[in-house]
Tab-separated table of C-alpha atoms and ligand atoms in Angstrom:
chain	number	residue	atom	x	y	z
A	1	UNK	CA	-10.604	27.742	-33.817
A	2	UNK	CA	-8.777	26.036	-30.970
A	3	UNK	CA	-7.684	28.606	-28.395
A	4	UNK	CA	-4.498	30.295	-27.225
A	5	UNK	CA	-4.145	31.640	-23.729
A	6	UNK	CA	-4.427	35.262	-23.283
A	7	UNK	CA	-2.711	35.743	-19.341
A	8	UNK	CA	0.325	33.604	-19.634
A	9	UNK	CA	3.477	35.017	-20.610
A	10	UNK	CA	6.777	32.674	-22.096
A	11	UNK	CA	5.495	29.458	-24.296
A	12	UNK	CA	1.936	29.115	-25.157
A	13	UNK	CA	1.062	25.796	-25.887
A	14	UNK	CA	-1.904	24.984	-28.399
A	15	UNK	CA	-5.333	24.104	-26.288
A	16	UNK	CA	-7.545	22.310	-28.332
A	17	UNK	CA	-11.021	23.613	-27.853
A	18	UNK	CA	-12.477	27.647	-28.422
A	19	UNK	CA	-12.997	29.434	-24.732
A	20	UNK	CA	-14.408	32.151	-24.067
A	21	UNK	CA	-12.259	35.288	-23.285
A	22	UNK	CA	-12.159	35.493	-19.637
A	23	UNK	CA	-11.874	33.806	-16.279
A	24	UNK	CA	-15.537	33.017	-14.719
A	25	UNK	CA	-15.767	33.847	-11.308
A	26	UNK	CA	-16.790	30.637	-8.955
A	27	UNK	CA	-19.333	33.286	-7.202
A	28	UNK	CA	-21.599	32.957	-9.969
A	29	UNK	CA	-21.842	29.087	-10.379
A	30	UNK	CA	-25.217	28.277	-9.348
A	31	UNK	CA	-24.522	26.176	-5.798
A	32	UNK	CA	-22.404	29.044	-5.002
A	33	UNK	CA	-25.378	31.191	-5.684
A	34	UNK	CA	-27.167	29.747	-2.673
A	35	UNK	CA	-25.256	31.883	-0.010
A	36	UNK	CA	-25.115	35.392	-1.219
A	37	UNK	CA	-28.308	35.625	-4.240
A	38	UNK	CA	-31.338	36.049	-2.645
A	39	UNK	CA	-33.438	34.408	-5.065
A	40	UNK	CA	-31.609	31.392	-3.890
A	41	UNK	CA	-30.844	31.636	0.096
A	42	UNK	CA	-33.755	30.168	1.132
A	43	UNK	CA	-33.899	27.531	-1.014
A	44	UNK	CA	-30.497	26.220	-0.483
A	45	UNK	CA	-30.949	26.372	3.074
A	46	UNK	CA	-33.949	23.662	2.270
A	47	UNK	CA	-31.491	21.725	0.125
A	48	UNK	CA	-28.536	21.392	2.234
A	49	UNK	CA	-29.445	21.807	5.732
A	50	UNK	CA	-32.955	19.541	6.045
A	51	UNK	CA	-33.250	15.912	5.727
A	52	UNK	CA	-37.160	15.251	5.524
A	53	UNK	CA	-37.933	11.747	4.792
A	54	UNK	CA	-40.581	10.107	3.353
A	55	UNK	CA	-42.187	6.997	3.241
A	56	UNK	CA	-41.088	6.724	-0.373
A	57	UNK	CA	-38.220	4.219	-1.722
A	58	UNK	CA	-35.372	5.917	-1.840
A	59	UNK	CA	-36.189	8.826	0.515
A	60	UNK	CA	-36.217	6.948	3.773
A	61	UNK	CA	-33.901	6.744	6.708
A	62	UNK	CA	-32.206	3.971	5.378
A	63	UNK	CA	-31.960	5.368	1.680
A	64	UNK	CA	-30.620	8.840	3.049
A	65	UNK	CA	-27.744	6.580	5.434
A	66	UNK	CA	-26.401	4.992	2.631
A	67	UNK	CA	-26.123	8.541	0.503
A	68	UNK	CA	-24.551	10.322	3.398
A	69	UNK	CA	-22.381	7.443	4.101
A	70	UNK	CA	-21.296	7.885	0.772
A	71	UNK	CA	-20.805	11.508	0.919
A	72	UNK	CA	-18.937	11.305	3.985
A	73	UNK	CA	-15.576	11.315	2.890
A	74	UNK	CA	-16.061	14.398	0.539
A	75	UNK	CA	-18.324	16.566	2.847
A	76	UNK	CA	-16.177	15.587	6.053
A	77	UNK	CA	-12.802	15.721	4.809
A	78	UNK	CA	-12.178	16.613	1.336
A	79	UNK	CA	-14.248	19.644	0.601
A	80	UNK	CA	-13.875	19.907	-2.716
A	81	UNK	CA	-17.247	21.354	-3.426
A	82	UNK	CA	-16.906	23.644	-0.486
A	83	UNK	CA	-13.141	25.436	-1.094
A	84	UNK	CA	-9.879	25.123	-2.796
A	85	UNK	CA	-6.865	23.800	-1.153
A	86	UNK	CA	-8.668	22.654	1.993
A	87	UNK	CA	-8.730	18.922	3.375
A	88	UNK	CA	-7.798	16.113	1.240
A	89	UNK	CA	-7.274	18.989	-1.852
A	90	UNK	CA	-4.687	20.889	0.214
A	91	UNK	CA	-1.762	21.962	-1.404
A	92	UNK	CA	0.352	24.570	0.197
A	93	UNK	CA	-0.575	22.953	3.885
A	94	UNK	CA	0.224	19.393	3.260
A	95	UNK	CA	0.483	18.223	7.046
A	96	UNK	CA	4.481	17.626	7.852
A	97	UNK	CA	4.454	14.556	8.478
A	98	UNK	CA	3.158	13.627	4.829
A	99	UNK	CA	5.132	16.362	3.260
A	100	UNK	CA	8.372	14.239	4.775
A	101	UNK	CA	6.907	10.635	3.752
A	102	UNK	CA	5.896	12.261	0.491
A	103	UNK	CA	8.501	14.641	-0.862
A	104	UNK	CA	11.888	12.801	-1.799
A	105	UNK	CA	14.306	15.501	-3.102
A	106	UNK	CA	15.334	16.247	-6.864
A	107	UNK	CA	13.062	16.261	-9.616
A	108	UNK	CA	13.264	13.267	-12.011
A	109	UNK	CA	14.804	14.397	-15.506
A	110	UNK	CA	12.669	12.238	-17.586
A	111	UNK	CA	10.992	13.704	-21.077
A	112	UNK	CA	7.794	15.127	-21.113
A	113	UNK	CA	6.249	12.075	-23.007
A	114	UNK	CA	7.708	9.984	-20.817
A	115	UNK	CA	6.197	11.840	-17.801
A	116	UNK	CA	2.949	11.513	-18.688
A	117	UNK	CA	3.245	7.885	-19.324
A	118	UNK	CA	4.699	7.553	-15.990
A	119	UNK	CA	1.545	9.363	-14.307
A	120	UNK	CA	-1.106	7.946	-16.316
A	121	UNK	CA	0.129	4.715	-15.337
A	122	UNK	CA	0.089	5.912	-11.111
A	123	UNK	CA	-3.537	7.654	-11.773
A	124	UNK	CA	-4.726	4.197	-13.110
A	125	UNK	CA	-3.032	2.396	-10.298
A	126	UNK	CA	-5.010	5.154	-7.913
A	127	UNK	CA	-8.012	4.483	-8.621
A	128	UNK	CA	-8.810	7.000	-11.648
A	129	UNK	CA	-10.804	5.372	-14.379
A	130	UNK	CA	-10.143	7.295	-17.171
A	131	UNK	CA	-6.764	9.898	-17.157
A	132	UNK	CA	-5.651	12.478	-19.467
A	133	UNK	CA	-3.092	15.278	-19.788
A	134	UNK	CA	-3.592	19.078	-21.202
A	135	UNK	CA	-2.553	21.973	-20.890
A	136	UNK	CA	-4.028	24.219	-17.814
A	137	UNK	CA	-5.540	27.201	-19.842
A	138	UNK	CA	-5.750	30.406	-17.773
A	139	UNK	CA	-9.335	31.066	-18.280
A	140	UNK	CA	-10.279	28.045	-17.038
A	141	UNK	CA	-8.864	29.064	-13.785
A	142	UNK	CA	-11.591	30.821	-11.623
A	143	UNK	CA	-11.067	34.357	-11.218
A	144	UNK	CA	-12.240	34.075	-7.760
A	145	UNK	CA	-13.264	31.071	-5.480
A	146	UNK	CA	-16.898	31.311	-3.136
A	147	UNK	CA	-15.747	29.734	-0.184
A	148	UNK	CA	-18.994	28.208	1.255
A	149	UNK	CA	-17.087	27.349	4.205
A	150	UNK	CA	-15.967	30.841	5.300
A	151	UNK	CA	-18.412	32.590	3.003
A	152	UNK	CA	-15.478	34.592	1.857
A	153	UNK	CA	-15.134	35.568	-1.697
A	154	UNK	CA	-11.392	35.631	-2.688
A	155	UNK	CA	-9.196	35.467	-5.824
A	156	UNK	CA	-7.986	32.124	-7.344
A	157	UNK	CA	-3.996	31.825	-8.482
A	158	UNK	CA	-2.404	28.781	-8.972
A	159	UNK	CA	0.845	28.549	-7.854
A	160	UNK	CA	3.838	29.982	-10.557
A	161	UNK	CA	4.338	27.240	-12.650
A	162	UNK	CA	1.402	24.887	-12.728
A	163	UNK	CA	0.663	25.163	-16.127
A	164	UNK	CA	-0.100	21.658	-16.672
A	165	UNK	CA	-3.025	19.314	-15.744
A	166	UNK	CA	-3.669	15.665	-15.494
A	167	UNK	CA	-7.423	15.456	-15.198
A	168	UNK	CA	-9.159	12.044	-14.208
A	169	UNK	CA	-12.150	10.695	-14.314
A	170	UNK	CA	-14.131	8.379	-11.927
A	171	UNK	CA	-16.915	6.158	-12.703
A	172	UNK	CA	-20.193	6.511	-10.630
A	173	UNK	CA	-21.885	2.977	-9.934
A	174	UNK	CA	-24.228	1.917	-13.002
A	175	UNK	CA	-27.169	0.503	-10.789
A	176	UNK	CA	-27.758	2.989	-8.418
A	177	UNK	CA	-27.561	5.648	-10.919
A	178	UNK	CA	-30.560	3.911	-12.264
A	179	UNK	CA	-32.744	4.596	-9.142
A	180	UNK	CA	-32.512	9.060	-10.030
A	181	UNK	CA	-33.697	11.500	-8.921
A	182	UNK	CA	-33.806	9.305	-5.343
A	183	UNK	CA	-31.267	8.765	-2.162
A	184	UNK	CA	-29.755	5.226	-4.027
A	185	UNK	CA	-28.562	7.793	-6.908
A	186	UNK	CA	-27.498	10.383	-4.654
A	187	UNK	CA	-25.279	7.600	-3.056
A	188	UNK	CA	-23.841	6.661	-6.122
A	189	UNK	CA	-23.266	10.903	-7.063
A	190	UNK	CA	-21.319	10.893	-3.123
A	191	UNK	CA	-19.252	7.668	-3.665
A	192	UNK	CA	-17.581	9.278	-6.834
A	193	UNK	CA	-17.073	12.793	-5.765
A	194	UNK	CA	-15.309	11.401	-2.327
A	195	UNK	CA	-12.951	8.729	-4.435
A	196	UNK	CA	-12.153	11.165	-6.522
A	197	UNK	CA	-11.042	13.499	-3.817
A	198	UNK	CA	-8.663	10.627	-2.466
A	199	UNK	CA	-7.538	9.761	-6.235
A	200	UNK	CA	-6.565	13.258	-6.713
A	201	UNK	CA	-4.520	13.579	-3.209
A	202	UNK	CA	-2.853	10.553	-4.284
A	203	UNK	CA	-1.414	11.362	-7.416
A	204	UNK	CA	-0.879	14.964	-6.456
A	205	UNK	CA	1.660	12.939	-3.667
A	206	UNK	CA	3.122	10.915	-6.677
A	207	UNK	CA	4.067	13.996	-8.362
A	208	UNK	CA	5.020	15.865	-5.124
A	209	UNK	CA	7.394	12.725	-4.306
A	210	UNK	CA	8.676	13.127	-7.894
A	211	UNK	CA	10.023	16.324	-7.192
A	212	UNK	CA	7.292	18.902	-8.933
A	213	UNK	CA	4.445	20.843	-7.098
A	214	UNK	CA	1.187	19.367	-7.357
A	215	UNK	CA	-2.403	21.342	-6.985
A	216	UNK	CA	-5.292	18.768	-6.082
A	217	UNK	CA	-8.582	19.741	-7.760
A	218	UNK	CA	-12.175	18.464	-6.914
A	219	UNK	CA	-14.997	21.263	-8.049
A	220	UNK	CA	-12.607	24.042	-6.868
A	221	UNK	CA	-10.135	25.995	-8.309
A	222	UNK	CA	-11.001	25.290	-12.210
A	223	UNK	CA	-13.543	24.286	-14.722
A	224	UNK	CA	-13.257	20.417	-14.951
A	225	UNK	CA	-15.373	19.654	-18.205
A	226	UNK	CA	-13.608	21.771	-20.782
A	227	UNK	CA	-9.725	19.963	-19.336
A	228	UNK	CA	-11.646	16.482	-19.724
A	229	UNK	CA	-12.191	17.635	-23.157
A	230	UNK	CA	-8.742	19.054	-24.060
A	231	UNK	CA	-7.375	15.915	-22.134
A	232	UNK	CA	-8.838	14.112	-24.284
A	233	UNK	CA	-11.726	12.539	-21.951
A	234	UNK	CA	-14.615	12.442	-24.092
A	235	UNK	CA	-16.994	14.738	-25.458
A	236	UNK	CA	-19.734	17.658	-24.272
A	237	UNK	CA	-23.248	16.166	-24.404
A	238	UNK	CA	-27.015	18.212	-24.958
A	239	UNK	CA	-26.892	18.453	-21.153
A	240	UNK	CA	-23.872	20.184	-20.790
A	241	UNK	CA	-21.931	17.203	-19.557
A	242	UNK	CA	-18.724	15.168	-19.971
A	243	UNK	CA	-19.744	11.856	-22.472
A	244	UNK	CA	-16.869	9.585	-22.106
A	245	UNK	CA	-16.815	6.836	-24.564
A	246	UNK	CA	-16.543	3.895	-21.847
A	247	UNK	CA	-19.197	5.596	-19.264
A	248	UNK	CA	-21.175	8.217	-20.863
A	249	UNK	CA	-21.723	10.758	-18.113
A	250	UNK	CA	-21.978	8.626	-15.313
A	251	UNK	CA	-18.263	10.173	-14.035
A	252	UNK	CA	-16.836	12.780	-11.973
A	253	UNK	CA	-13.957	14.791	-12.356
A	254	UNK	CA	-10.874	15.632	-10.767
A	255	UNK	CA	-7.781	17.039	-11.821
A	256	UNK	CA	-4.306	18.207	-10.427
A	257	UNK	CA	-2.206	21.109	-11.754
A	258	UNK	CA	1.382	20.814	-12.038
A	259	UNK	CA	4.701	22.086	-13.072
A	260	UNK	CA	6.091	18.513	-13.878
A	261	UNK	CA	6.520	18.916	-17.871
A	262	UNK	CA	3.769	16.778	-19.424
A	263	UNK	CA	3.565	15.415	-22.869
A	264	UNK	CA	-0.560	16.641	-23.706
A	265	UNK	CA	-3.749	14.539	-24.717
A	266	UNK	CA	-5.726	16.148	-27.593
A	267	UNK	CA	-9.638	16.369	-28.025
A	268	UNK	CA	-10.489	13.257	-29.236
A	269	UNK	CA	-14.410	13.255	-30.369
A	270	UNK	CA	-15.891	9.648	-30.763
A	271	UNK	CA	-19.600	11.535	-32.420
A	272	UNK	CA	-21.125	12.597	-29.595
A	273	UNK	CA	-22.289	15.823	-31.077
A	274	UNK	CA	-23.918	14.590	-34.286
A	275	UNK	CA	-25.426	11.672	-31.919
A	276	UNK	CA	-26.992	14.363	-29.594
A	277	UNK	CA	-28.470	16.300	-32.470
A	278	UNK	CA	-30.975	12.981	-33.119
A	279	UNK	CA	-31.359	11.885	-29.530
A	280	UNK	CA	-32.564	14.941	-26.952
A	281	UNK	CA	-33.471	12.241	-24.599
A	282	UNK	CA	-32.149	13.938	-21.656
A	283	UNK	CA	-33.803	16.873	-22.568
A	284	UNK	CA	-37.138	14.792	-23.048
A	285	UNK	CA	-36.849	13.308	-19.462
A	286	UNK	CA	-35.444	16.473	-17.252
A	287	UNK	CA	-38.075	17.304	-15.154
A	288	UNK	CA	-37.180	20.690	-14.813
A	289	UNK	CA	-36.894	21.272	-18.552
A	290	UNK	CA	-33.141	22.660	-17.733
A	291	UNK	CA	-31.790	21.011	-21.154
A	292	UNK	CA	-32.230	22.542	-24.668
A	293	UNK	CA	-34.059	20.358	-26.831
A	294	UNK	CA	-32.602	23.273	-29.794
A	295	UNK	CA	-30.114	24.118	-31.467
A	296	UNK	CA	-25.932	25.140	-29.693
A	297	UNK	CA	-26.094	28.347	-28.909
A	298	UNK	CA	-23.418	31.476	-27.746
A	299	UNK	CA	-24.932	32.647	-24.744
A	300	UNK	CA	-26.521	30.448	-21.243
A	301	UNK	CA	-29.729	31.745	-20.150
A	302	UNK	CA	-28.402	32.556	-16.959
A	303	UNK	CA	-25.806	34.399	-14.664
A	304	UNK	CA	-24.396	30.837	-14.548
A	305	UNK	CA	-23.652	30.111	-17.910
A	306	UNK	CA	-19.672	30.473	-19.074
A	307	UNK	CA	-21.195	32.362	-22.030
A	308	UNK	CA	-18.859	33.046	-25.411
A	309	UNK	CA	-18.369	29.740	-27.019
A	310	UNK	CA	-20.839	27.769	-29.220
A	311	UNK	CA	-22.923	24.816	-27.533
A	312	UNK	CA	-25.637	23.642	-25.483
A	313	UNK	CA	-26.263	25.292	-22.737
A	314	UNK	CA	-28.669	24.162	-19.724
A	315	UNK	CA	-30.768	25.980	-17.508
A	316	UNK	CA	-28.577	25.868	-13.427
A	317	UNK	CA	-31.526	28.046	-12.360
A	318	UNK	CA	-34.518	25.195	-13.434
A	319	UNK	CA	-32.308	22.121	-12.456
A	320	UNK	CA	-31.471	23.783	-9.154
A	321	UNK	CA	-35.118	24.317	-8.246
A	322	UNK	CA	-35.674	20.797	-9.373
A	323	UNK	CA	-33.560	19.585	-6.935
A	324	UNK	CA	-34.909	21.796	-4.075
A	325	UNK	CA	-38.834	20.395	-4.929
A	326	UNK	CA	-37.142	16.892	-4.945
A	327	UNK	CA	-35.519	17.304	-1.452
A	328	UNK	CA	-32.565	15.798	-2.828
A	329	UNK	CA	-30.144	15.777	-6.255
A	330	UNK	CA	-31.164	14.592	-9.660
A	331	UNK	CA	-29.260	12.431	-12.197
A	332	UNK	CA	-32.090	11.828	-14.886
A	333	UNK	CA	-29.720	13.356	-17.686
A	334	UNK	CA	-27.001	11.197	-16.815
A	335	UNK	CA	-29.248	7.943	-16.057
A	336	UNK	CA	-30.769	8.152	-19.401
A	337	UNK	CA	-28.408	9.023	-21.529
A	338	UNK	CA	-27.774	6.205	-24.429
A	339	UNK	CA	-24.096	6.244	-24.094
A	340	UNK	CA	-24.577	5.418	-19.901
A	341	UNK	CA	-24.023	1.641	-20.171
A	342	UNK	CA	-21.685	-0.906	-19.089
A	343	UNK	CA	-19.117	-2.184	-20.341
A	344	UNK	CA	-20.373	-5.300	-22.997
A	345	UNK	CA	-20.159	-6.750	-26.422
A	346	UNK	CA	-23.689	-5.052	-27.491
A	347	UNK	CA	-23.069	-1.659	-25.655
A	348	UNK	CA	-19.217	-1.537	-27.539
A	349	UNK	CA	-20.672	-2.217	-30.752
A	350	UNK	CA	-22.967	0.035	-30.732
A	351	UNK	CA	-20.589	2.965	-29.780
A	352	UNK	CA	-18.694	1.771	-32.625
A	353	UNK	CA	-21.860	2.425	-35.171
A	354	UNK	CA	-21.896	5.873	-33.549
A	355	UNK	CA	-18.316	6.659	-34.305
A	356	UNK	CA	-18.050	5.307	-37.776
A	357	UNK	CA	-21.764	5.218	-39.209
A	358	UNK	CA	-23.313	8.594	-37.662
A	359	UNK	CA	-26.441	7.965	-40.199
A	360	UNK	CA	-27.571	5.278	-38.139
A	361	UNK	CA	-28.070	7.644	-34.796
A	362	UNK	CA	-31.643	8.001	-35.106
A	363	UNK	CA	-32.265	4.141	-35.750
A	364	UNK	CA	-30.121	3.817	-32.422
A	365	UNK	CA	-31.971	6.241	-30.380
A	366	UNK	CA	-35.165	4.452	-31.878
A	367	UNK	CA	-33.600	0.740	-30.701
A	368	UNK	CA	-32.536	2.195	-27.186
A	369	UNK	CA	-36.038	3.594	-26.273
A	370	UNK	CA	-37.427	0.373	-27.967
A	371	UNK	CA	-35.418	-2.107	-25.221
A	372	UNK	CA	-36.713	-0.194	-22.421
A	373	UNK	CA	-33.338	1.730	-21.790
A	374	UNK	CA	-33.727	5.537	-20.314
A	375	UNK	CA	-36.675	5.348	-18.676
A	376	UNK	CA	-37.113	6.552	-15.158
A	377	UNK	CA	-37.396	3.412	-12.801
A	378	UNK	CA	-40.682	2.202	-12.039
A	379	UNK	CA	-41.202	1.545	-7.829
A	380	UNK	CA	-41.846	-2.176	-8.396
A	381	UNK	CA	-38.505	-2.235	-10.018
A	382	UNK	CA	-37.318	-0.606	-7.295
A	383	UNK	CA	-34.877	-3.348	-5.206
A	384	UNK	CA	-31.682	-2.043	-4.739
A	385	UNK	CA	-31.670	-2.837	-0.917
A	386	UNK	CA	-33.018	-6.771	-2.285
A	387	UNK	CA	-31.010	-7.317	-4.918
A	388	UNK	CA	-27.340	-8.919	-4.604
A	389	UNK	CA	-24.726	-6.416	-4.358
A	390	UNK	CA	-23.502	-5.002	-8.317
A	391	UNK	CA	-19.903	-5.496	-7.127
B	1	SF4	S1	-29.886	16.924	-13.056
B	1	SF4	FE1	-32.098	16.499	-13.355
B	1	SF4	S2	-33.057	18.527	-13.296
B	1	SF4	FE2	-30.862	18.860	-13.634
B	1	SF4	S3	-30.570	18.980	-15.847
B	1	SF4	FE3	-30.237	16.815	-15.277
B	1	SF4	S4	-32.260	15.871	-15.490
B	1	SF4	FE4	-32.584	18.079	-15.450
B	2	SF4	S1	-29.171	11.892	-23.672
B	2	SF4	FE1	-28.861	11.999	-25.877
B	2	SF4	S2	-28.912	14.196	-26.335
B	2	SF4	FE2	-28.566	13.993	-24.151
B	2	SF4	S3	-26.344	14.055	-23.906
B	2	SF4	FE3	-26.940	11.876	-24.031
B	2	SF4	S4	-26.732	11.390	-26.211
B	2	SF4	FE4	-26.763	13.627	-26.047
């Protein structure tokens, strides 16, 4: 049963998807976890605060320059995985100088339908890949943010009226994915989470200069995978991910809140769940085995899990500790994913088969592990600092 909010008052607009029944509190996410749980300190200190490289592709000076390059903008200016409304996802301290270049007066009058045409057409134009509209459901508003810059814990409102969100999503490079769980992926991982933090300032300044209030979003302040999903984004995957039609899982996602009245996306599955049933190849190549090679389920297996709604949940706890042996993140799940391709005549058929002819998933699981696709990269094939640039 889709879901209606329970903590807004006045017009309750339909959101497509169950939730559960309550806000989840940011404290408890599991790279939150690694400042306050115990179990976690030390670990996360090892994570975030060593660089130890190795003679290794992918883990040497030159391999970790690249991935911090990539990271720079996000960890030195947008902080979107650190805090709300901070840096480039500041909304209530927009520098003056902006706020007068930015905000131009009146409101526009134009119909909610033609609204969202409008900013679909400015989040394109922005750099967002994929853009959708839905409506901002109160429980998918943290209860309270974990500031990991401050270490203060504090409670998360949005300002009165943003009850709407455009949520975006930005492709992550196809190649360098490739090279997971190592420093080339990692670059690819930073390179999407700081353009989205400049795609989401930038429309946020559209709407501001169209009159309306605008809330920036990176991994603060909401939930991004269940908007993508009501915004009509794509689907949730075995491992607990976005699947967009055009670029799997290999995306990020942003989103701005707003007052500016917005005509809404709806959930628009393509057969990713009946696909995942056959495949579990994620869950086949995690090395942590974080991903449930069972059946959905109510309830995560951790403190982490936003428990009360029926799907697969993953393990934070086992793909965190991956990540800490590994010296470094991990995007196996996403690399080998069947619906992580480009953009081609074979790749968009075959999406096709999955949306219309769902008996044919196993066959196209088969076919994908039979051409080699999904498989952890080999060192030989290893060339990413050799090979031509893939853009
Ligand atoms: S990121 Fe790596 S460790 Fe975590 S769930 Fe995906 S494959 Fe497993
Ligand atoms: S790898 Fe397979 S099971 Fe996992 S999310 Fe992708 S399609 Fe689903």
């Amino acid at each position: 049963m889709p879901s209606s909010p329970s903590t807004t008052t006045g017009v309750s607009p339909r959101f497509p998807l169950d939730l559960p029944d309550c806000r989840f509190d940011q404290r408890n996410e599991m790279f939150k976890r690694r400042i306050w749980d115990e179990e976690f300190i030390e670990h996360g200190k090892q994570l975030y605060g060593e660089i130890r490289f190795k003679d290794a592709y992918g883990y040497r000076k030159l391999d970790y320059a690249l991935r911090n390059a990539a990271w720079n903008l996000e960890y030195g200016y947008a902080f979107g995985t650190m805090k709300g409304n901070h840096g480039l996802y500041s909304w209530d301290h927009v520098p003056a100088k902006a706020k007068r270049f930015v905000e131009t007066g009146e409101q526009v009058t134009h119909s909610p339908e033609e609204n969202a045409r409008i900013v679909k057409k400015a989040a394109r134009f922005l750099g967002a890949d994929l853009v959708g509209t839905c409506f901002a459901h109160p429980n998918l508003i943290y209860s309270h943010e974990m500031d990991l810059m401050d270490g203060v814990h504090r409670s998360v409102e949005l300002p009165e009226g943003c009850t709407n969100a455009i949520v975006m999503a930005v492709a992550m490079d196809f190649e360098s994915t490739r090279y997971s769980p190592d420093g080339i992926a990692g670059a690819a991982t930073g390179l999407g989470y700081s353009v989205q933090a400049v795609v989401a300032n930038m429309v946020a300044a559209f709407i501001r200069g169209l009159g309306f209030q605008a809330v920036p979003s990176g991994n603060d302040t909401a939930i991004s995978v269940p908007l993508a999903l009501a915004a009509g984004l794509g689907e949730l995957g075995r491992m607990g991910l976005l699947i967009t039609e055009k670029f799997g899982p290999r995306v990020r996602i942003c989103k701005v809140f707003t007052d500016m009245p917005l005509a809404f996306d709806d959930f628009k599955p393509f057969g990713v769940e009946a696909f995942c049933r056959d495949c579990k190849k994620c869950a086949q190549h995690c090395p942590s085995q974080a991903i449930s090679d069972g059946e959905p389920t109510m309830e995560g297996p951790s403190l982490s899990s936003f428990s009360g709604v029926k799907k697969w949940y993953i393990d934070p706890e086992r793909c965190f500790m991956y990540w800490v042996k590994n010296w470094m993140d991990c995007n196996n799940c996403v690399m080998v994913c069947p619906f992580n391709k480009p953009p081609g005549k074979l790749h968009d058929t075959v999406r096709f088969l999955i949306r219309r002819a769902p008996i044919l998933n196993r066959f196209m699981v088969w076919m994908d592990d039979l051409l080699g696709y999904g498989k952890p990269m080999k060192r030989r094939e290893k060339n990413f600092w050799e090979s031509p640039p893939s853009r």
